[in-house]
Amino acid sequence: MGNKGKNGYAFLKLSIGRASTFLVFLFICLLFFTLERIFSPNPRFLTLDNISNILRQVSVYAILAVGETFVILTAGIDLSVGSVLALCGAISAGLSLSHPLWLAILSGILLGVAIGTFQGLIIAKGGVPPFVATLGTMAIARSLTLVYTKGALISPLPKGFQFLGSGYLFHELFSLPIIITLFIYIIAYVVLSRTAFGRRIYAIGGNEEASRLSGINVSLYKLYIYAISGMTAALGGLVMTARLNCAHPQAGLGYELDAIAAVVIGGTSLMGGEGGVGGTLIGALIMGVLNNGLNLLEVNPFWQQAVVGSLIIIAVLLDRLRKRRD
Amino acid sequence: MKRWILYLIACSFIPLLFFGCAKKKEKEIVLGYSTPALNNTFWIRVTNGIKEECAKKGVKVIVADAQDNPYKQLNDVDDLIQKKVDALLISPYESDPIVPAVQSANKANIPVIIVDIGTSGGEYASLIISDNIKGGRLAGEYMVKALNGKGKVAHIQCQLGAVNAQKRGQGFEEALKGSNVQVVVKRPADSRRDKALQVMEDILQRHPDLDGVFAQNDEMALGALQAIEAAGKLGKIKVIGFDGNKDALEAIKEGKMLATVAQQPEEMGKMAVDIALKVLKGEKVEKNIYVPVKLVTKENVDEFLSKFK
């Protein structure tokens, strides 16, 4: 960590926004790499196959976490993403059995946007706290998923839909879920760091009242932000449905917490106003590397969650202490 | 100073990583086992059967727990394939979402043995499964006998997508045909004890004159039993479960629960390992292997309880 804090990592700070998150990520990778060298007869951690394996595994959480980052940047929270993922995945899968694929996919995405907009309305116009509004939507969306699927699975899916989850270019490293994820991150990064829209999101998170007084239409922005979160939840649902080759009424149960964890580990403040999607991507990768590394090291599965929980706390602790030093 | 404290905290977690780490060994047979949930007694017992048999045969086994999440199970299987295990034992969370995982294993040329539940696609060497329809029939026939051929029963189901549990329900309802025992209410309780307690409380409100309950697994039967006990109707309502878990057997011994249909999860695990070793030697194996189920009542409960001692 040293005293280089402000200058040495300038490049990292620009590209990731959170040097310390990245260092934690490197430290964890190094740790697993070393442990595997010691304990395992054939180390697999840093093989190309395994890296694409990890990236594929985190794709769904990572996509959800993009929308969640936007929401948390404005000091909000979106608890509905896991249920919206299930609902949009199920509707897309159901439609794809009888309609053209593009229509099914578009309907799923639009539904996500619609649910997000509906939440934004309740929060911005109705003044309901985000936690409560999205908690309600979480239950409604889960319930609608059960109604639509009648509690059963929708499968098998048409070939094109499956291709979304298993297709790749040249090598598995460029499989579609990974490409889709990176594409979403690039767009989100540009929006947040290069546009007036992005700067206003930070402003609202930093000080909502001041933003309103300076002429930003805060209510409208909240609509946009929750719509974005609904959209990424729907996209996550599409990728997950395609990967599992079925829509599942209980899909995405508890994923909102994984998405929020990725955002928080990535250094976005729950108070709003600081952080970004670069950190979130690293946060999602940290969680993915942990799960995969612990599996490869054959750590007793009963212990795995304790390790993940501890490292989440350590990651955030490191960050807090660094802030205090700065 | 502060930083050192932090490093100390960080380092203090490192020993955690060493739990269950494997020792370095070359050239031994390694099996991978992907289980849907280790918070469920049934899967713990299958896992124990697998571990014991592996210890006996001198092969290594790596267990991955999907924590009730079909997507995590897909990732677990991918990780086990990365580990280059010699054969994969999979107990699917459900038979549809496991298909891509089975196909990945096929692509990596790793033989797959499915332990219970089943898969809707992909290539596998063998499926080891309980005879669920027959088990459901046993439960239904015994219910008819216990109620002297007349009464109202509730039917508590696992998740509606769980194919095997539905087969138990189908067998149970088939056995009721031709008698005057009727299913007056059917509700899912997701295989969980806490959910079944809640569902049963509601059922008792609606149907105070209920005579019996069939739950598609023991966890739910025990939840229903709690609700019945709290309502002061113990003994008035006959409860039959499915699985043969320890708690259920004890409830039968105490006379709180009427019966259960015992599966043999340890036996399933043992068979899975034996089949895997046969496949690796290149021997021929059966495609479908049905593990027998048995009705457990107060008369024969001790024989089943003795397995847990």
XYZ file of C-alpha atoms in Angstrom:
635
model
C 0.000 0.000 0.000
C 2.902 2.322 0.917
C 2.855 6.096 0.784
C 2.354 6.258 -2.955
C -1.357 6.505 -2.222
C -2.048 9.549 -4.318
C 0.398 9.446 -7.208
C 1.653 5.939 -7.860
C -1.777 4.591 -8.528
C -3.039 7.548 -10.471
C -3.452 5.434 -13.567
C -5.310 2.743 -11.655
C -7.511 5.337 -10.025
C -8.457 6.724 -13.381
C -9.259 3.379 -14.871
C -10.837 1.665 -11.897
C -11.648 4.424 -9.473
C -10.676 2.225 -6.580
C -7.032 1.208 -6.389
C -7.457 -0.641 -3.103
C -10.218 -2.866 -4.463
C -7.943 -3.852 -7.286
C -5.093 -4.603 -4.874
C -7.376 -6.814 -2.778
C -8.341 -8.607 -5.981
C -4.697 -9.170 -6.931
C -3.886 -10.304 -3.393
C -6.698 -12.899 -3.457
C -5.621 -14.171 -6.872
C -2.032 -14.467 -5.684
C -3.141 -16.226 -2.512
C -5.132 -18.854 -4.404
C -2.389 -19.269 -6.974
C 0.179 -19.949 -4.220
C -2.064 -22.215 -2.171
C -2.929 -24.232 -5.235
C 0.758 -24.658 -6.087
C 1.304 -26.043 -2.578
C -1.721 -28.279 -2.228
C -2.864 -29.386 -5.626
C -1.228 -31.964 -7.924
C -2.390 -30.128 -11.054
C -2.871 -26.383 -10.516
C -5.708 -25.069 -12.678
C -6.401 -21.632 -11.247
C -4.579 -19.519 -13.819
C -5.335 -21.594 -16.897
C -7.167 -19.923 -19.769
C -9.977 -22.449 -19.376
C -10.487 -21.595 -15.742
C -10.318 -17.846 -16.307
C -13.096 -18.061 -18.894
C -14.885 -20.366 -16.481
C -14.768 -17.682 -13.734
C -15.852 -14.936 -16.115
C -18.812 -17.015 -17.293
C -19.756 -17.739 -13.697
C -19.800 -14.111 -12.596
C -21.556 -12.811 -15.707
C -25.082 -12.883 -14.241
C -24.149 -11.293 -10.891
C -21.992 -8.752 -12.664
C -24.780 -7.663 -15.024
C -27.228 -7.222 -12.126
C -24.596 -5.246 -10.247
C -24.360 -2.613 -13.019
C -27.928 -1.408 -12.457
C -27.458 -1.767 -8.730
C -24.407 0.534 -8.950
C -26.473 3.253 -10.628
C -29.116 2.949 -7.915
C -26.663 2.885 -5.002
C -24.807 5.898 -6.429
C -27.977 7.910 -5.782
C -28.091 6.522 -2.199
C -30.968 4.230 -3.174
C -31.155 0.433 -3.126
C -32.878 -2.045 -5.419
C -33.930 -5.297 -3.756
C -36.103 -6.437 -6.647
C -33.360 -7.410 -9.124
C -33.382 -11.139 -8.276
C -37.153 -11.407 -8.768
C -37.194 -9.204 -11.861
C -34.469 -11.454 -13.299
C -36.719 -14.479 -12.746
C -39.845 -12.833 -14.148
C -38.219 -11.413 -17.297
C -36.311 -14.664 -17.896
C -39.533 -16.642 -17.607
C -41.532 -14.332 -19.905
C -38.774 -14.337 -22.529
C -38.482 -18.119 -22.350
C -42.241 -18.563 -22.550
C -42.580 -16.252 -25.556
C -39.607 -17.805 -27.338
C -41.489 -21.099 -27.599
C -44.154 -19.577 -29.829
C -42.733 -16.289 -31.178
C -39.575 -15.176 -32.988
C -36.552 -15.007 -30.693
C -35.903 -11.267 -31.143
C -39.447 -10.488 -30.033
C -39.155 -12.709 -26.957
C -35.868 -11.112 -25.914
C -37.081 -7.579 -26.563
C -40.271 -8.219 -24.560
C -38.225 -9.456 -21.587
C -35.989 -6.381 -21.657
C -38.906 -3.976 -22.055
C -40.718 -5.632 -19.180
C -37.639 -5.077 -16.994
C -37.582 -1.410 -18.003
C -41.304 -1.126 -17.258
C -40.999 -2.647 -13.787
C -38.031 -0.379 -13.061
C -39.948 2.692 -14.227
C -42.889 1.676 -12.048
C -40.547 1.454 -9.051
C -38.985 4.799 -9.922
C -42.467 6.357 -9.978
C -43.354 5.027 -6.530
C -40.018 6.225 -5.150
C -39.693 9.587 -6.886
C -43.313 10.723 -7.134
C -44.793 8.780 -4.230
C -41.954 9.469 -1.822
C -41.741 5.826 -0.700
C -38.235 4.904 0.534
C -36.365 2.755 -2.054
C -35.891 -0.087 0.437
C -39.642 -0.415 0.964
C -40.712 0.123 -2.639
C -38.270 -2.417 -4.048
C -39.017 -4.889 -1.257
C -42.646 -4.763 -2.352
C -41.778 -5.153 -6.026
C -39.488 -8.050 -5.151
C -42.461 -9.955 -3.739
C -44.808 -8.957 -6.570
C -42.362 -9.970 -9.314
C -41.630 -13.313 -7.634
C -45.331 -13.961 -7.301
C -46.014 -13.089 -10.956
C -43.194 -15.445 -11.963
C -44.893 -18.290 -10.101
C -48.241 -17.394 -11.661
C -46.800 -17.255 -15.183
C -44.770 -20.462 -14.910
C -47.449 -22.208 -12.802
C -44.559 -23.118 -10.510
C -42.972 -25.377 -13.129
C -39.960 -24.987 -15.385
C -40.080 -23.644 -18.923
C -37.768 -25.763 -21.032
C -36.224 -26.822 -23.359
C -35.594 -23.520 -25.117
C -35.097 -22.947 -28.849
C -31.542 -23.326 -30.172
C -31.022 -19.594 -30.641
C -31.862 -18.884 -27.010
C -29.417 -21.548 -25.829
C -26.764 -20.002 -28.040
C -26.961 -16.831 -25.906
C -25.674 -18.866 -22.975
C -23.298 -21.300 -24.610
C -22.146 -19.733 -27.893
C -18.642 -18.300 -28.247
C -16.234 -16.750 -30.742
C -12.825 -18.465 -31.295
C -12.405 -19.532 -27.664
C -14.599 -19.941 -24.600
C -12.919 -16.815 -23.238
C -15.119 -14.936 -25.699
C -18.351 -16.708 -24.895
C -21.513 -14.683 -25.323
C -22.352 -14.146 -21.630
C -18.861 -12.670 -21.124
C -19.087 -10.478 -24.237
C -22.551 -9.237 -23.219
C -21.301 -8.452 -19.705
C -18.259 -6.512 -20.939
C -20.381 -4.630 -23.447
C -22.812 -3.545 -20.703
C -19.915 -2.449 -18.479
C -18.296 -0.405 -21.229
C -21.553 1.434 -21.945
C -22.212 2.007 -18.241
C -18.654 3.238 -17.703
C -18.904 5.743 -20.550
C -22.317 6.963 -19.369
C -21.156 7.463 -15.783
C -17.795 9.077 -16.464
C -18.196 10.859 -19.784
C -21.718 12.289 -19.901
C -23.698 15.014 -18.165
C -26.240 12.337 -17.271
C -23.582 10.434 -15.319
C -22.267 13.518 -13.562
C -25.784 14.394 -12.426
C -26.229 10.924 -10.950
C -23.144 11.557 -8.791
C -24.491 14.985 -7.904
C -27.849 13.568 -6.780
C -26.081 10.954 -4.674
C -23.773 13.551 -3.172
C -26.487 15.991 -2.220
C -30.021 15.542 -3.450
C -31.339 18.866 -2.173
C -28.502 20.871 -3.707
C -29.011 19.070 -7.017
C -32.692 19.945 -7.013
C -31.923 23.605 -6.271
C -29.383 23.733 -9.065
C -32.103 22.744 -11.511
C -31.642 18.981 -11.950
C -34.968 17.192 -12.352
C -34.257 14.683 -9.575
C -37.556 12.779 -9.920
C -37.017 12.193 -13.621
C -33.462 10.998 -12.988
C -34.707 8.510 -10.411
C -37.138 7.118 -12.973
C -34.230 6.648 -15.397
C -32.028 5.033 -12.780
C -34.550 2.450 -11.607
C -35.464 1.763 -15.243
C -31.761 1.056 -15.913
C -31.658 -1.291 -12.944
C -34.770 -3.078 -14.211
C -33.174 -3.380 -17.628
C -29.932 -4.912 -16.331
C -31.959 -7.298 -14.175
C -33.826 -8.399 -17.319
C -30.545 -8.819 -19.221
C -29.169 -10.891 -16.343
C -32.335 -12.965 -16.531
C -31.822 -13.580 -20.244
C -28.225 -14.719 -19.773
C -29.108 -16.933 -16.823
C -32.096 -18.515 -18.569
C -29.956 -19.187 -21.626
C -27.142 -20.706 -19.548
C -29.476 -23.006 -17.610
C -31.466 -23.804 -20.768
C -34.629 -23.277 -18.787
C -36.605 -20.618 -16.968
C -36.996 -21.482 -13.345
C -39.592 -19.939 -11.014
C -37.078 -19.809 -8.145
C -34.245 -18.418 -10.301
C -32.248 -15.549 -8.884
C -33.432 -16.079 -5.328
C -31.187 -13.944 -3.119
C -29.207 -12.533 -6.051
C -29.991 -8.976 -5.017
C -27.661 -9.537 -2.067
C -24.875 -10.838 -4.303
C -25.286 -7.835 -6.576
C -25.240 -5.412 -3.637
C -22.187 -7.198 -2.201
C -20.326 -6.811 -5.509
C -21.148 -3.079 -5.566
C -20.054 -2.555 -1.960
C -16.848 -4.584 -2.294
C -16.185 -2.536 -5.411
C -16.041 0.575 -3.265
C -19.327 2.287 -4.118
C -20.635 3.967 -0.987
C -24.095 3.032 0.271
C -24.438 6.725 1.203
C -24.325 7.534 -2.503
C -22.236 9.922 -4.561
C -19.010 7.963 -4.905
C -17.835 4.819 -6.630
C -18.461 3.471 -10.092
C -18.940 0.451 -12.318
C -15.199 -0.246 -12.670
C -15.015 -1.046 -8.982
C -18.210 -3.080 -9.219
C -16.728 -5.281 -11.948
C -13.699 -5.959 -9.729
C -16.064 -6.582 -6.814
C -17.996 -9.170 -8.825
C -14.709 -10.766 -9.921
C -13.507 -10.972 -6.317
C -16.628 -12.930 -5.416
C -16.262 -15.155 -8.460
C -12.587 -15.858 -7.802
C -13.369 -16.701 -4.181
C -16.051 -19.224 -5.073
C -14.018 -20.805 -7.829
C -10.733 -20.794 -5.881
C -12.284 -22.387 -2.812
C -13.800 -25.077 -5.018
C -10.476 -25.749 -6.717
C -8.708 -25.915 -3.347
C -11.358 -28.387 -2.222
C -12.133 -26.381 0.862
C -14.899 -28.054 2.825
C -18.098 -26.501 1.427
C -19.386 -25.831 4.943
C -16.500 -23.405 5.480
C -16.733 -21.658 2.140
C -19.390 -19.130 3.036
C -17.465 -18.115 6.157
C -14.394 -17.404 4.053
C -16.382 -15.365 1.525
C -18.060 -13.398 4.324
C -14.753 -12.705 6.054
C -13.108 -11.507 2.879
C -16.030 -9.200 2.122
C -15.488 -7.582 5.514
C -11.722 -7.379 5.018
C -12.106 -5.789 1.590
C -14.298 -3.039 2.954
C -12.184 -2.636 6.121
C -9.057 -2.039 4.036
C -10.890 0.574 2.069
C -12.190 2.397 5.142
C -8.715 2.530 6.685
C -7.172 3.814 3.480
C -9.785 6.568 3.389
C -8.979 7.570 6.946
C -5.279 7.831 6.010
C -5.999 9.964 2.987
C 0.313 0.980 13.517
C -3.264 0.696 12.344
C -2.096 -0.960 9.184
C -0.283 -3.681 11.139
C -3.410 -4.448 13.106
C -5.241 -4.774 9.856
C -2.683 -7.139 8.393
C -2.927 -9.211 11.542
C -6.691 -9.412 11.121
C -6.296 -10.314 7.479
C -3.694 -12.982 8.204
C -5.781 -14.458 10.989
C -8.328 -15.532 8.393
C -5.811 -17.377 6.267
C -5.904 -20.595 8.373
C -9.567 -20.823 7.399
C -8.430 -21.514 3.882
C -6.551 -24.589 4.959
C -9.611 -26.388 6.217
C -10.189 -29.457 4.180
C -7.420 -28.666 1.728
C -6.236 -31.766 -0.026
C -2.819 -33.276 0.471
C -0.607 -33.576 -2.563
C -0.907 -37.036 -4.089
C -0.313 -38.326 -7.564
C -2.164 -40.904 -9.612
C -5.173 -41.654 -7.482
C -8.720 -41.866 -8.730
C -10.624 -38.657 -7.961
C -14.424 -38.422 -8.058
C -16.365 -35.166 -8.032
C -19.778 -34.960 -6.386
C -22.117 -32.033 -6.938
C -24.943 -31.911 -4.402
C -27.938 -29.530 -4.527
C -27.967 -28.587 -0.828
C -26.082 -29.689 2.247
C -28.675 -28.062 4.501
C -30.961 -30.978 3.709
C -30.730 -34.195 5.716
C -31.353 -36.377 2.705
C -28.445 -34.972 0.699
C -26.167 -35.086 3.719
C -26.914 -38.797 3.982
C -26.219 -39.381 0.272
C -22.954 -37.472 0.693
C -22.012 -39.572 3.716
C -22.675 -42.753 1.747
C -20.402 -41.496 -1.021
C -17.641 -40.457 1.386
C -17.695 -43.764 3.277
C -17.558 -45.847 0.120
C -14.739 -43.709 -1.272
C -12.762 -44.146 1.946
C -13.326 -47.896 1.739
C -12.233 -48.111 -1.899
C -9.286 -45.771 -1.424
C -10.439 -43.139 -3.921
C -10.645 -39.415 -3.338
C -13.863 -37.415 -3.571
C -14.418 -33.655 -3.925
C -17.829 -32.430 -2.787
C -19.370 -29.175 -4.047
C -22.503 -27.760 -2.403
C -24.851 -25.755 -4.654
C -26.742 -24.249 -1.700
C -30.147 -24.762 -3.325
C -29.170 -22.708 -6.331
C -29.313 -24.354 -9.783
C -27.063 -21.674 -11.247
C -24.390 -22.287 -8.619
C -24.646 -26.004 -9.360
C -23.791 -25.294 -12.987
C -20.724 -23.376 -11.805
C -19.793 -26.119 -9.322
C -19.831 -28.744 -12.054
C -17.689 -26.466 -14.237
C -15.207 -26.175 -11.378
C -15.105 -29.946 -10.888
C -14.475 -30.375 -14.619
C -11.627 -27.879 -14.257
C -10.222 -30.093 -11.514
C -10.132 -32.886 -14.105
C -11.942 -35.409 -11.901
C -12.081 -38.929 -13.318
C -15.848 -39.254 -12.966
C -18.673 -36.942 -11.945
C -21.489 -37.867 -9.581
C -24.324 -35.343 -9.816
C -27.489 -35.035 -7.767
C -29.352 -32.397 -9.790
C -31.276 -29.621 -8.061
C -33.827 -30.254 -10.780
C -33.731 -32.266 -13.969
C -33.936 -29.398 -16.502
C -31.361 -26.825 -15.344
C -28.706 -29.526 -14.933
C -28.643 -30.337 -18.661
C -25.945 -27.787 -19.641
C -23.737 -29.090 -16.814
C -24.101 -32.697 -18.017
C -23.314 -31.538 -21.551
C -20.154 -29.738 -20.352
C -19.017 -32.980 -18.724
C -19.755 -34.863 -21.958
C -17.645 -32.347 -23.848
C -14.768 -32.894 -21.401
C -15.183 -36.681 -21.780
C -15.846 -37.207 -18.085
C -18.328 -39.996 -17.326
C -21.446 -38.842 -15.438
C -23.470 -40.770 -12.877
C -26.777 -39.141 -11.878
C -27.745 -39.776 -8.267
C -31.517 -39.275 -7.805
C -33.764 -36.606 -9.443
C -32.680 -37.353 -13.034
C -31.654 -35.199 -15.995
C -33.674 -34.136 -19.055
C -30.710 -34.322 -21.420
C -27.035 -35.001 -21.969
C -25.262 -38.357 -21.841
C -24.883 -40.270 -18.595
C -23.667 -43.729 -17.671
C -26.248 -44.484 -15.025
C -29.180 -43.024 -13.107
C -29.588 -44.205 -9.522
C -33.036 -43.381 -8.209
C -35.644 -44.367 -5.641
C -38.850 -45.923 -6.884
C -40.922 -42.844 -6.085
C -44.270 -43.877 -7.581
C -44.168 -47.141 -5.663
C -43.250 -45.253 -2.484
C -46.209 -42.919 -2.951
C -48.487 -45.923 -3.450
C -47.245 -47.534 -0.232
C -48.058 -44.307 1.628
C -51.515 -44.060 0.028
C -52.435 -47.676 0.723
C -51.395 -47.330 4.359
C -53.375 -44.111 4.727
C -56.527 -45.813 3.413
C -55.965 -48.664 5.860
C -55.361 -46.336 8.821
C -58.505 -44.300 8.105
C -60.621 -47.442 7.487
C -61.259 -46.367 3.922
C -62.955 -43.049 4.655
C -61.769 -39.516 5.456
C -60.346 -36.156 4.364
C -56.625 -35.726 3.805
C -54.314 -32.843 2.970
C -51.497 -33.288 0.453
C -48.401 -31.139 1.018
C -46.111 -30.908 -1.977
C -42.446 -30.099 -2.623
C -41.597 -27.365 -5.177
C -43.984 -27.792 -8.089
C -41.063 -28.320 -10.441
C -39.603 -31.254 -8.483
C -40.407 -34.193 -10.735
C -39.671 -36.989 -8.251
C -41.712 -35.497 -5.476
C -44.590 -35.127 -7.924
C -44.276 -38.857 -8.677
C -44.694 -39.595 -4.969
C -47.829 -37.471 -4.980
C -49.087 -39.244 -8.096
C -48.525 -42.663 -6.488
C -50.240 -41.524 -3.297
C -53.331 -40.235 -5.087
C -53.536 -43.342 -7.285
C -53.644 -45.502 -4.172
C -56.594 -43.492 -2.792
C -58.750 -44.248 -5.852
C -61.661 -46.565 -5.125
C -61.725 -45.638 -1.447
C -63.632 -42.860 0.276
C -60.439 -41.113 1.325
C -60.337 -37.757 -0.462
C -57.635 -35.150 -0.935
C -59.459 -31.971 0.107
C -56.497 -29.604 -0.135
C -53.182 -29.594 -2.005
C -50.516 -26.995 -1.228
C -46.785 -26.662 -1.981
C -44.375 -25.968 0.917
C -41.046 -26.039 -1.002
C -39.667 -29.107 0.850
C -39.066 -26.980 3.955
C -40.095 -27.605 7.544
C -40.749 -23.942 8.407
C -42.861 -23.362 5.304
C -44.890 -26.527 5.964
C -45.645 -25.392 9.516
C -47.160 -22.213 8.104
C -49.053 -24.006 5.328
C -50.441 -26.555 7.781
C -51.623 -23.836 10.189
C -53.614 -22.328 7.335
C -55.002 -25.704 6.287
C -56.184 -26.388 9.853
C -58.054 -23.091 9.853
C -59.890 -24.047 6.647
C -60.388 -27.756 7.336
C -60.800 -28.361 11.069
C -62.246 -31.814 10.341
C -59.116 -33.132 8.604
C -58.214 -36.807 9.201
C -54.813 -37.179 7.597
C -51.826 -35.481 5.956
C -49.427 -36.802 3.336
C -46.266 -34.746 2.893
C -43.934 -35.447 -0.023
C -40.926 -35.357 2.296
C -40.225 -35.828 5.992
C -39.085 -32.270 6.588
C -42.545 -31.025 5.605
C -44.275 -33.824 7.506
C -42.462 -32.688 10.651
C -43.462 -29.072 10.019
C -47.088 -30.151 9.603
C -46.779 -32.209 12.768
C -45.685 -29.111 14.713
C -48.781 -27.251 13.567
C -51.014 -30.212 14.467
C -49.420 -30.461 17.888
C -49.855 -26.737 18.519
C -53.524 -27.011 17.531
C -53.970 -29.842 20.060
C -54.937 -32.338 17.360
C -52.097 -34.789 17.873
C -53.349 -38.330 17.248
C -56.536 -37.069 15.590
C -54.721 -36.313 12.344
C -52.544 -39.068 10.866
C -49.303 -37.855 9.268
C -47.314 -39.782 6.666
C -44.039 -38.480 5.248
C -41.388 -39.659 2.819
C -37.564 -40.099 3.125
C -36.979 -41.859 6.455
C -35.026 -39.099 8.188
C -33.955 -39.585 11.783
C -36.343 -36.977 13.236
C -39.261 -38.556 11.404
C -38.349 -42.038 12.616
C -38.226 -40.754 16.184
C -41.622 -39.103 15.750
C -42.993 -42.461 14.545
C -41.448 -44.230 17.532
C -43.118 -41.719 19.869
C -46.410 -42.348 18.092
C -46.740 -38.730 16.866
C -46.322 -39.579 13.222
C -48.070 -42.517 11.577
C -45.546 -43.622 8.982
C -42.952 -42.650 6.418
C -41.557 -44.205 3.268
C -37.856 -44.775 3.797
C -35.462 -44.149 0.988
C -31.924 -45.429 1.318
C -29.767 -42.375 0.643
C -26.530 -43.883 2.025
C -27.128 -46.904 -0.192
C -27.622 -44.573 -3.182
C -24.330 -42.845 -2.475
C -22.531 -46.170 -2.081
C -23.964 -47.503 -5.348
C -23.008 -44.311 -7.165
C -19.358 -44.738 -6.183
C -19.349 -48.434 -7.133
C -20.951 -47.698 -10.515
C -18.441 -44.891 -11.144
C -15.526 -47.236 -10.436
C -17.027 -49.861 -12.768
C -17.402 -47.270 -15.532
C -13.775 -46.207 -15.083
C -12.674 -49.838 -15.417
C -14.645 -50.013 -18.651
C -17.273 -52.464 -17.386
C -20.891 -52.361 -18.528
C -23.432 -50.804 -16.156
C -27.239 -50.610 -16.024
C -28.732 -47.358 -17.333
C -31.468 -47.126 -14.669
C -30.966 -48.459 -11.173
C -33.981 -48.398 -8.847
C -33.177 -48.357 -5.153
C -36.014 -50.000 -3.215
C -38.152 -47.984 -0.773
C -39.837 -49.357 2.354
C -42.820 -48.358 4.455
C -41.792 -47.567 8.028
C -44.410 -47.841 10.775
C -44.302 -48.218 14.542
C -43.790 -51.989 14.115
C -40.517 -51.823 12.183
C -39.182 -48.365 13.097
C -36.423 -49.660 15.377
C -34.733 -51.499 12.539
C -34.396 -48.182 10.640
C -33.430 -46.143 13.691
C -30.590 -48.560 14.442
C -28.833 -47.324 11.261
C -28.393 -43.928 12.905
C -26.773 -45.206 16.077
